[in-house]
PDB file of C-alpha atoms in Angstrom:
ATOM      1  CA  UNK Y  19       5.768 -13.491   2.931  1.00  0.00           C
ATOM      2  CA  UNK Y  20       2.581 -11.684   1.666  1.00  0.00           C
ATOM      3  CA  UNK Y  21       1.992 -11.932  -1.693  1.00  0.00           C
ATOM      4  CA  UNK Y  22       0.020 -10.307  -4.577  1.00  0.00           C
ATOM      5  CA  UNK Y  23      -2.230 -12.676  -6.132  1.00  0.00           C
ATOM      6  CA  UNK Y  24      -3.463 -12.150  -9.375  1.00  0.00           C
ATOM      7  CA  UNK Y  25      -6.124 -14.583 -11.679  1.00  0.00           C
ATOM      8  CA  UNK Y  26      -6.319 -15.801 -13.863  1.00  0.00           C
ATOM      9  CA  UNK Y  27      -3.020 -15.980 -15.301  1.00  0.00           C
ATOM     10  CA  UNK Y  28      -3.981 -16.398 -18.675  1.00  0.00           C
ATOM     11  CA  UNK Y  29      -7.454 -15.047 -20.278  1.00  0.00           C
ATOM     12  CA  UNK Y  30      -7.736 -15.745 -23.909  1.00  0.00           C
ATOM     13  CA  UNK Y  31     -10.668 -13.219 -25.564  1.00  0.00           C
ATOM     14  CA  UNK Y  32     -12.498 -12.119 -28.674  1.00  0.00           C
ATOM     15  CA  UNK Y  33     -12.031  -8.791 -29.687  1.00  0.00           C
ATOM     16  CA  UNK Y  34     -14.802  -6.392 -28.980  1.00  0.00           C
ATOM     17  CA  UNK Y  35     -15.456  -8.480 -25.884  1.00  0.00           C
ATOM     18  CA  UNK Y  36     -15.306  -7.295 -22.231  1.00  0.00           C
ATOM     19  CA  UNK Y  37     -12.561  -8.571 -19.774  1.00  0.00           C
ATOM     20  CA  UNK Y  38     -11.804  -8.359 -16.421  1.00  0.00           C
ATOM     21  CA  UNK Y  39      -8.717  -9.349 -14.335  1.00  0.00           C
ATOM     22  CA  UNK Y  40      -9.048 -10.010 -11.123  1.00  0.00           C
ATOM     23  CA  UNK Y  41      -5.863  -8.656  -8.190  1.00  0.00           C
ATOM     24  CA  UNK Y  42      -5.624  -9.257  -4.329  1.00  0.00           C
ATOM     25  CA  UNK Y  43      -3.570  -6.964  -3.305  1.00  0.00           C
ATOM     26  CA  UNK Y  44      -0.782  -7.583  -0.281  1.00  0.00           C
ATOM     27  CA  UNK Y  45      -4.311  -6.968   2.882  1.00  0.00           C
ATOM     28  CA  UNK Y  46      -2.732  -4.146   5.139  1.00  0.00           C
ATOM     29  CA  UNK Y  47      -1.672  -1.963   1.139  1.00  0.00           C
ATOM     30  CA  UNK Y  48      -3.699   0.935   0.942  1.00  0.00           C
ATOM     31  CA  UNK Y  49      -2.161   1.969  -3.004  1.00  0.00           C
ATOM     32  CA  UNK Y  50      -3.216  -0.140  -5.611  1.00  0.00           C
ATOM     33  CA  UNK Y  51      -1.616   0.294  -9.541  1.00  0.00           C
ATOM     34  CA  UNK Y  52      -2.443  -1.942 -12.421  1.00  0.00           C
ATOM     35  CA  UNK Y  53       0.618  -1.829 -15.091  1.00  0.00           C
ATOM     36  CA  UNK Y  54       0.552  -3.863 -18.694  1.00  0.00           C
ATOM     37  CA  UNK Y  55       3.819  -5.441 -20.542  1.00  0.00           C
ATOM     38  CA  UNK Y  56       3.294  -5.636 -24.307  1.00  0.00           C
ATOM     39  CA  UNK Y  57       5.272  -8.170 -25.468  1.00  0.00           C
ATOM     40  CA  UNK Y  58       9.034  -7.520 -25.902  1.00  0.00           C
ATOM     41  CA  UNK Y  59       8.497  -3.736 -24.517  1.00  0.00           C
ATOM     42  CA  UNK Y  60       9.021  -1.886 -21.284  1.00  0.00           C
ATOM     43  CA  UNK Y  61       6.517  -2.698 -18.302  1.00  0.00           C
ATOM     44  CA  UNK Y  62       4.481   0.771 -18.375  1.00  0.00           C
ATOM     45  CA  UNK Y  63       2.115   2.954 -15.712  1.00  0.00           C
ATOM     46  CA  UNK Y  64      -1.486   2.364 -16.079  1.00  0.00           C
ATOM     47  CA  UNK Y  65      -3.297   3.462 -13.166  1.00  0.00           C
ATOM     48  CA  UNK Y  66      -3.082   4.578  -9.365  1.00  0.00           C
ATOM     49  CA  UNK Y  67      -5.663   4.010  -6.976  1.00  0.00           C
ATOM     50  CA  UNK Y  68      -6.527   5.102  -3.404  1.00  0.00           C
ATOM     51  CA  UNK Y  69      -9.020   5.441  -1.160  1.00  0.00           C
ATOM     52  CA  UNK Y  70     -12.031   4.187  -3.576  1.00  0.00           C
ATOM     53  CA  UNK Y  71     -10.352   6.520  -6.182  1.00  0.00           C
ATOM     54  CA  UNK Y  72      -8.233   6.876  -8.735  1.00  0.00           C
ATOM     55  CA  UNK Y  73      -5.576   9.090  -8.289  1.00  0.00           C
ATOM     56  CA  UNK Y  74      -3.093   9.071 -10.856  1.00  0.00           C
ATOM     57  CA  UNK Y  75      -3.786   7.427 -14.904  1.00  0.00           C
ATOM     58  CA  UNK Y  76      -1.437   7.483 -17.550  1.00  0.00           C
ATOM     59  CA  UNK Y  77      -2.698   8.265 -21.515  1.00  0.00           C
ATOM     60  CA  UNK Y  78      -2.792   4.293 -22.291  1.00  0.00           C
ATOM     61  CA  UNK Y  79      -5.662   4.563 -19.322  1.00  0.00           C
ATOM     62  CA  UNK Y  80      -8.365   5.906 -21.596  1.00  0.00           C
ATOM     63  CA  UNK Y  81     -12.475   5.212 -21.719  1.00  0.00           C
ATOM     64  CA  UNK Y  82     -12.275   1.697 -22.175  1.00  0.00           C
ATOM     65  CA  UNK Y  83     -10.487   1.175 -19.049  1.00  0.00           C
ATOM     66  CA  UNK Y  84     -11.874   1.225 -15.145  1.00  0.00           C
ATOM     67  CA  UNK Y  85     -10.725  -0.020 -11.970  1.00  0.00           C
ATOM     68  CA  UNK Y  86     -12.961  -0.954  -9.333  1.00  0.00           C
ATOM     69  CA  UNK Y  87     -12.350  -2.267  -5.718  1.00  0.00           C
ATOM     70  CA  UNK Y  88     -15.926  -3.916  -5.270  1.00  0.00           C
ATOM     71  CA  UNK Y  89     -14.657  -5.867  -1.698  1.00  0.00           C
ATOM     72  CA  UNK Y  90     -12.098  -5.192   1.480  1.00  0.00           C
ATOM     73  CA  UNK Y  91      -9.936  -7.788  -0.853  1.00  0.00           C
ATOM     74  CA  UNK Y  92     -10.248  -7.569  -4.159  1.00  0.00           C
ATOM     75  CA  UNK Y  93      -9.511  -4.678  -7.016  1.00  0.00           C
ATOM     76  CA  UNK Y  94      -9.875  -5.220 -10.720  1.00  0.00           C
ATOM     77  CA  UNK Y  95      -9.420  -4.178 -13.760  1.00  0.00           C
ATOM     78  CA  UNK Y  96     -11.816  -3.731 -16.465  1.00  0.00           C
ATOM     79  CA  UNK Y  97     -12.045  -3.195 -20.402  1.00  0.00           C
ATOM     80  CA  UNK Y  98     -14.827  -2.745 -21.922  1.00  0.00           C
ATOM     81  CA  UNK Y  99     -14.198  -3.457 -25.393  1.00  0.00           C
ATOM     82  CA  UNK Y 100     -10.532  -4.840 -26.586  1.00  0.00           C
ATOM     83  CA  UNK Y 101      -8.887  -4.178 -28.852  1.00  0.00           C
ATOM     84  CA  UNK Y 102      -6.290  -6.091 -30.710  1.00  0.00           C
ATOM     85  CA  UNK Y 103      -3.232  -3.996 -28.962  1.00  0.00           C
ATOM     86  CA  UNK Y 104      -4.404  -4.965 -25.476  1.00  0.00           C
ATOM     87  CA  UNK Y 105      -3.004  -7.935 -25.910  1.00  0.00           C
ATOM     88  CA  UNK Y 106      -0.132  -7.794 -22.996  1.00  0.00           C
ATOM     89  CA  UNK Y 107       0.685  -9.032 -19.233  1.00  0.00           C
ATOM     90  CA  UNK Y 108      -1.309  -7.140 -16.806  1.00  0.00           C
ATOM     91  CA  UNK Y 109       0.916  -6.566 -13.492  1.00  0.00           C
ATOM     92  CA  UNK Y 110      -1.218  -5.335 -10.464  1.00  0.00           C
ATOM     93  CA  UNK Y 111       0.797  -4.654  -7.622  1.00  0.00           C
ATOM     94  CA  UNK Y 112       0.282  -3.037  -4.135  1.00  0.00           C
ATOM     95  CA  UNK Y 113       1.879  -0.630  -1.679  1.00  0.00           C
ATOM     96  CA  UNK Y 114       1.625   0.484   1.966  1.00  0.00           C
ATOM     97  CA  UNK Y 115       2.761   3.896   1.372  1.00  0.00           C
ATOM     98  CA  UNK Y 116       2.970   6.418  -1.458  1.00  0.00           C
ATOM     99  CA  UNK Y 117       6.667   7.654  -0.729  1.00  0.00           C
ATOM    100  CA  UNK Y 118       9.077   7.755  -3.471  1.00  0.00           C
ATOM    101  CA  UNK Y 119      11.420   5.210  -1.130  1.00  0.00           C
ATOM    102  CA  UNK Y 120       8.089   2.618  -0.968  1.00  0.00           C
ATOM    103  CA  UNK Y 121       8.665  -0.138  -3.305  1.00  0.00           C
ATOM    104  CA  UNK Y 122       5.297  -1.826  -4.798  1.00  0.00           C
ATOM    105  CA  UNK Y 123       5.057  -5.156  -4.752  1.00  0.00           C
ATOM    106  CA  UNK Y 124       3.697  -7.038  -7.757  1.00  0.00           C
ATOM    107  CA  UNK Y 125       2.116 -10.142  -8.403  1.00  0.00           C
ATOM    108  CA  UNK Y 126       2.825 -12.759 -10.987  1.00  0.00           C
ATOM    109  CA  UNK Y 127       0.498 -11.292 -14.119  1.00  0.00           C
ATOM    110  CA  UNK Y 128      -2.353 -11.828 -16.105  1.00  0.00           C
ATOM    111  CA  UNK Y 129      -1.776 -12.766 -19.785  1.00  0.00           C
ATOM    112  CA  UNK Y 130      -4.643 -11.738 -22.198  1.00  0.00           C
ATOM    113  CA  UNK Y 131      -4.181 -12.347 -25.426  1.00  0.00           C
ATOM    114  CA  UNK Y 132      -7.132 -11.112 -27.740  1.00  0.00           C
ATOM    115  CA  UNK Y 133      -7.691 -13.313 -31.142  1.00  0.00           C
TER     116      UNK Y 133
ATOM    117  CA  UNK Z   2       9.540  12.927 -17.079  1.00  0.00           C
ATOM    118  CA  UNK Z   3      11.315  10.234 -15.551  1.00  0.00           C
ATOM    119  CA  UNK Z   4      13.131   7.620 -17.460  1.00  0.00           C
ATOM    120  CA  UNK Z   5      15.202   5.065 -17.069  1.00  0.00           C
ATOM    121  CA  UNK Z   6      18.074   3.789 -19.720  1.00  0.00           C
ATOM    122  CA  UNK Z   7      19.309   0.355 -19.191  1.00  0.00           C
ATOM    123  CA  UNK Z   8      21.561  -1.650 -21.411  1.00  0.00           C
ATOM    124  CA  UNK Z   9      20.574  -3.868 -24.056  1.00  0.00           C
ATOM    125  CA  UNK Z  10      20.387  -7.759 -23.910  1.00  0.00           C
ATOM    126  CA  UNK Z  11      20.468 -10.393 -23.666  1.00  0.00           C
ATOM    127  CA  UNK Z  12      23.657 -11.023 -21.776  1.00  0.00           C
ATOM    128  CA  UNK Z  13      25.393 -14.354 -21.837  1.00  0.00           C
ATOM    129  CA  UNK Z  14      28.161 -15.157 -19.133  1.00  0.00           C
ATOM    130  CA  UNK Z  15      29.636 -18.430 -17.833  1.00  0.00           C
ATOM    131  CA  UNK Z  16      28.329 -19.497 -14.007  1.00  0.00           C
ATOM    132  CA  UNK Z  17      31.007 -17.744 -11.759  1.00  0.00           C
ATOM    133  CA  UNK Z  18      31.469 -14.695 -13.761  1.00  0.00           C
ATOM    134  CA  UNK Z  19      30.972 -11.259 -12.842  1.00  0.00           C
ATOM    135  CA  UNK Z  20      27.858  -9.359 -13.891  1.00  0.00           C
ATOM    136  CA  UNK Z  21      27.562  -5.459 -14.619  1.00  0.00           C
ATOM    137  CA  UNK Z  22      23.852  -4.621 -16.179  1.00  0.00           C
ATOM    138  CA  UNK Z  23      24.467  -0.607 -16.858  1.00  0.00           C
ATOM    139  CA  UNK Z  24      21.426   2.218 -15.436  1.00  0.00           C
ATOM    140  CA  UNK Z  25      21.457   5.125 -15.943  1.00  0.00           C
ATOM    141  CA  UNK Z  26      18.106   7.423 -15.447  1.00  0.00           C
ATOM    142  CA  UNK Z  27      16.828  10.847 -15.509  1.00  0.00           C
ATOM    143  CA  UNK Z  28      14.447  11.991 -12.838  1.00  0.00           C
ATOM    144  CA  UNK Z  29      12.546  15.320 -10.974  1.00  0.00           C
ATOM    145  CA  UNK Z  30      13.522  15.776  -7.206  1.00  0.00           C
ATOM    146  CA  UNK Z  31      15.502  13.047  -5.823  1.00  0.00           C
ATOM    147  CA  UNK Z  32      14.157   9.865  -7.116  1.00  0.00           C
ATOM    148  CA  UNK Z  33      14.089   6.121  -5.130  1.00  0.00           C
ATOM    149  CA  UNK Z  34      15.445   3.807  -7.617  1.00  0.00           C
ATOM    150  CA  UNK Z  35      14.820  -0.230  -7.672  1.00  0.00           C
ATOM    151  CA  UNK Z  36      16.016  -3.187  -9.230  1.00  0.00           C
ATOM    152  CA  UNK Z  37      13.418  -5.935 -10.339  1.00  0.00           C
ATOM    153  CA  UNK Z  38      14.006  -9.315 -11.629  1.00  0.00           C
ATOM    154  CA  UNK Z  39      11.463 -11.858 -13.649  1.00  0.00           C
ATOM    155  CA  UNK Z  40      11.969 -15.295 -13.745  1.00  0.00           C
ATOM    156  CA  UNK Z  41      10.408 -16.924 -16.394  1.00  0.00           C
ATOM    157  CA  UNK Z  42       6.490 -17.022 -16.180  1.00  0.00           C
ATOM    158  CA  UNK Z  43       6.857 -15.339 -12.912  1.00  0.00           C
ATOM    159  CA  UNK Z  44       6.111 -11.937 -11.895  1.00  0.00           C
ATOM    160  CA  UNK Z  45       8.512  -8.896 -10.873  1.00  0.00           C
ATOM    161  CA  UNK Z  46       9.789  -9.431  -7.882  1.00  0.00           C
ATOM    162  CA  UNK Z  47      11.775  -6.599  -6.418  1.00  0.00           C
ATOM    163  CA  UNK Z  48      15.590  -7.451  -5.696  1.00  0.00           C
ATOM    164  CA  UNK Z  49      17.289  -4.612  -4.213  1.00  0.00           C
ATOM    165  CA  UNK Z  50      16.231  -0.722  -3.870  1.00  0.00           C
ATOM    166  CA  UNK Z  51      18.493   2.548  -2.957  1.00  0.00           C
ATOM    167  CA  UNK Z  52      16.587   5.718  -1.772  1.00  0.00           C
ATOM    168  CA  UNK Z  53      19.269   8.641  -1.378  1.00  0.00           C
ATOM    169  CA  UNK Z  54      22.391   9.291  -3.177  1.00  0.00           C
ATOM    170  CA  UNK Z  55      25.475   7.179  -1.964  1.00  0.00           C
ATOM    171  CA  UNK Z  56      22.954   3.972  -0.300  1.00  0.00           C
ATOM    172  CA  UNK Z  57      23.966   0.790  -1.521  1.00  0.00           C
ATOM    173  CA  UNK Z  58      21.337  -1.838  -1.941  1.00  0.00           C
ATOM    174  CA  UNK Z  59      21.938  -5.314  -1.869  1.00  0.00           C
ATOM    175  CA  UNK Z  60      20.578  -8.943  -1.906  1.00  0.00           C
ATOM    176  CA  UNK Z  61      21.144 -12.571  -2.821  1.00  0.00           C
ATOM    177  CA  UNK Z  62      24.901 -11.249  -3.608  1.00  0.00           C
ATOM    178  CA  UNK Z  63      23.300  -8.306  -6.005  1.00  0.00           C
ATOM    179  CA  UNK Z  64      24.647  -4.985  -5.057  1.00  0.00           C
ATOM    180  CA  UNK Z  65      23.803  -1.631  -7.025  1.00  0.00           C
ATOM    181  CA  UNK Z  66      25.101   2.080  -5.246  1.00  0.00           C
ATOM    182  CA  UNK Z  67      22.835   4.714  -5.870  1.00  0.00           C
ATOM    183  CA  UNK Z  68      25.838   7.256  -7.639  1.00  0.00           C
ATOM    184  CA  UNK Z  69      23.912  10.763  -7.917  1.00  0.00           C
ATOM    185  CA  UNK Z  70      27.103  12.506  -9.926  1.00  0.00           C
ATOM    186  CA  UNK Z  71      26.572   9.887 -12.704  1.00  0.00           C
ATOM    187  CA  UNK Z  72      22.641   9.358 -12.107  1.00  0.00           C
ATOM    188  CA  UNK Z  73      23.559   5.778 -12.090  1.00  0.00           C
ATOM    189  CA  UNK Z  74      22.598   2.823 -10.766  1.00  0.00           C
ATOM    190  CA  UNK Z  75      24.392  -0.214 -11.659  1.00  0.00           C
ATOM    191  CA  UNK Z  76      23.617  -3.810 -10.486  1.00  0.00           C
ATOM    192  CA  UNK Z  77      26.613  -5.975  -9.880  1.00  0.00           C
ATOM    193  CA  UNK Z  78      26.588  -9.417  -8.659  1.00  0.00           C
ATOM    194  CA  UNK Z  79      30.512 -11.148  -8.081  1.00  0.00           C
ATOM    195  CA  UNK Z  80      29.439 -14.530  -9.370  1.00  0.00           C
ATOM    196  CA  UNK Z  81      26.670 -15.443 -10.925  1.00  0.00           C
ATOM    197  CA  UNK Z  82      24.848 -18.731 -11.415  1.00  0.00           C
ATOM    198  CA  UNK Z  83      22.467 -20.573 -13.086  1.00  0.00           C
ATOM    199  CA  UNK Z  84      19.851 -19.409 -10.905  1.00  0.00           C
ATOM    200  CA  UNK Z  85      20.365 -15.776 -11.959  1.00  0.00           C
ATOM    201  CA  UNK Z  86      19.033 -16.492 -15.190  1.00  0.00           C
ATOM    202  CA  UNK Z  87      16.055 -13.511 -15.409  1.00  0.00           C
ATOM    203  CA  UNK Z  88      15.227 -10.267 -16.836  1.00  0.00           C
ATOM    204  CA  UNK Z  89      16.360  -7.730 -14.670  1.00  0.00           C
ATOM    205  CA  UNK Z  90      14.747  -4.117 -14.630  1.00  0.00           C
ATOM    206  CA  UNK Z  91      15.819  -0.573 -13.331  1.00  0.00           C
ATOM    207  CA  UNK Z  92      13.514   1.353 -12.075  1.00  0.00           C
ATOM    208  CA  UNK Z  93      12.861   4.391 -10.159  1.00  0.00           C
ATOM    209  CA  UNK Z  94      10.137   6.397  -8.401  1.00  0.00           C
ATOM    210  CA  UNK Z  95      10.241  10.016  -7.897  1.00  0.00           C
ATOM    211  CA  UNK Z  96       7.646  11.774  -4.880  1.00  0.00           C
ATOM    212  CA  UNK Z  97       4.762  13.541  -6.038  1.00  0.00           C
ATOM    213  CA  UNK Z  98       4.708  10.095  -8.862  1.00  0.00           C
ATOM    214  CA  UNK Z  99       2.974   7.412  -7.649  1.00  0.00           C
ATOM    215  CA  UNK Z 100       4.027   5.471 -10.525  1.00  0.00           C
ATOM    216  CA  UNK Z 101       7.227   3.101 -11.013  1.00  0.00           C
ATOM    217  CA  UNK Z 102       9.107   4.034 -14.197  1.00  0.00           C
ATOM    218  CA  UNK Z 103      10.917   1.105 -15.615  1.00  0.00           C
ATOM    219  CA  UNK Z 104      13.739   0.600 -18.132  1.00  0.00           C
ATOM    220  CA  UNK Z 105      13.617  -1.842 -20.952  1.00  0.00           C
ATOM    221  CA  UNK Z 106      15.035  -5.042 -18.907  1.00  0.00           C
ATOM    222  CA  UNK Z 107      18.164  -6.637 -19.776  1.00  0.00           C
ATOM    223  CA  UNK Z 108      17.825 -10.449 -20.070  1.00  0.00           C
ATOM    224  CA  UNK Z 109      20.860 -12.269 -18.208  1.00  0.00           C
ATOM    225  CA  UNK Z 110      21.261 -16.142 -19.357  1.00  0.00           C
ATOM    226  CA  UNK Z 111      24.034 -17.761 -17.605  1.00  0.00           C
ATOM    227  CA  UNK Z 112      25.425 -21.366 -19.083  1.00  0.00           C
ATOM    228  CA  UNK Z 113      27.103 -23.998 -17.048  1.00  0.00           C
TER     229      UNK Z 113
END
């Protein structure tokens, strides 16, 4: 079964330093979403993207984040400068459709952890 | 908004018992509702889903009914086993949202 692939599954970083996490989504997915897990808490909406664009970002989503599809294959996710509290598991995850009854499909996480 | 209220954990049960993790949610329009599960230092997979009122989802002897009077959404599973040890998350997605709104997870540990 396709899968969503996601590296790499841990990235250990300074703070103040830039970080990006890599996501190949499921190939014939047209929606893309990156979500974060802080530790202990609920698995929460980041961002939406479609069509080279983003169409849907929650308030956690602010400057220091950006999403980028730079290939056919890949889509990341960028901060520019963490921050202690960005320490969390990154979930991308994919979808063919945008109906409510589409489920997305997720891949296995990135853990950052920011010293 | 959307939310999704799920019941606290972790639960502990015996192989062979029956499971009940409680869901309830809150949602605009008519809402598609899910049921993830993470086994440790894996990702979410998705389990089971339900997309109109009365639909009963089901897989690898899960089952949750989609009961629009109580906006519930229990998942059930006759007898569980070690296997089943996971956090398992409600969820739900309602049109016009693109984005999945998850509960807290309930961890399930089951003992020999």
């Amino acid at each position: 079964e396709p899968e969503v692939t996601q590296t790499p599954s841990h990235q250990v970083t300074q703070m103040g330093q830039e970080v990006i996490l890599r996501c190949v989504p499921i190939s014939n997915h047209l929606y893309f979403y990156w979500y974060r897990q802080i530790l202990g808490q609920k698995v929460e909406f980041l961002v939406s993207f479609y069509n080279n664009e983003i169409s849907e970002k929650s308030e956690i989503f602010d400057d220091q984040f950006s999403v980028e599809r730079p290939d056919g294959s890949n889509f990341t996710l960028k901060i520019r400068s963490t921050k202690l509290e960005d320490s969390a598991m990154y979930f991308c995850a994919s979808s063919e459709l945008d109906t409510s009854n589409q489920p997305q499909h997720f891949g296995d996480g990135t853990r950052l952890s920011i010293l | 908004g959307n939310s999704v209220t799920q019941m606290e954990g972790p639960v502990t049960l015996s192989e062979e018992a029956f499971l009940t993790i409680n869901c309830t949610y809150t949602a605009t329009g008519y809402p598609s509702l899910f049921w993830y599960v993470q086994y440790p230092g894996e990702g979410l997979q998705l389990l089971l889903k339900a997309t109109k009122a009365d639909d009963k989802g089901s897989n690898k002897g899960f089952e949750a009914t989609y009961r629009k009077e109580t906006t519930s959404f229990h998942l059930e599973k006759g007898s569980v086993q070690v296997s089943d040890s996971a956090v398992y998350f409600c969820a739900l997605k309602s049109g016009g949202y693109q984005k999945v709104t998850f509960g807290t997870g309930t961890k399930l540990q089951v003992i020999p």
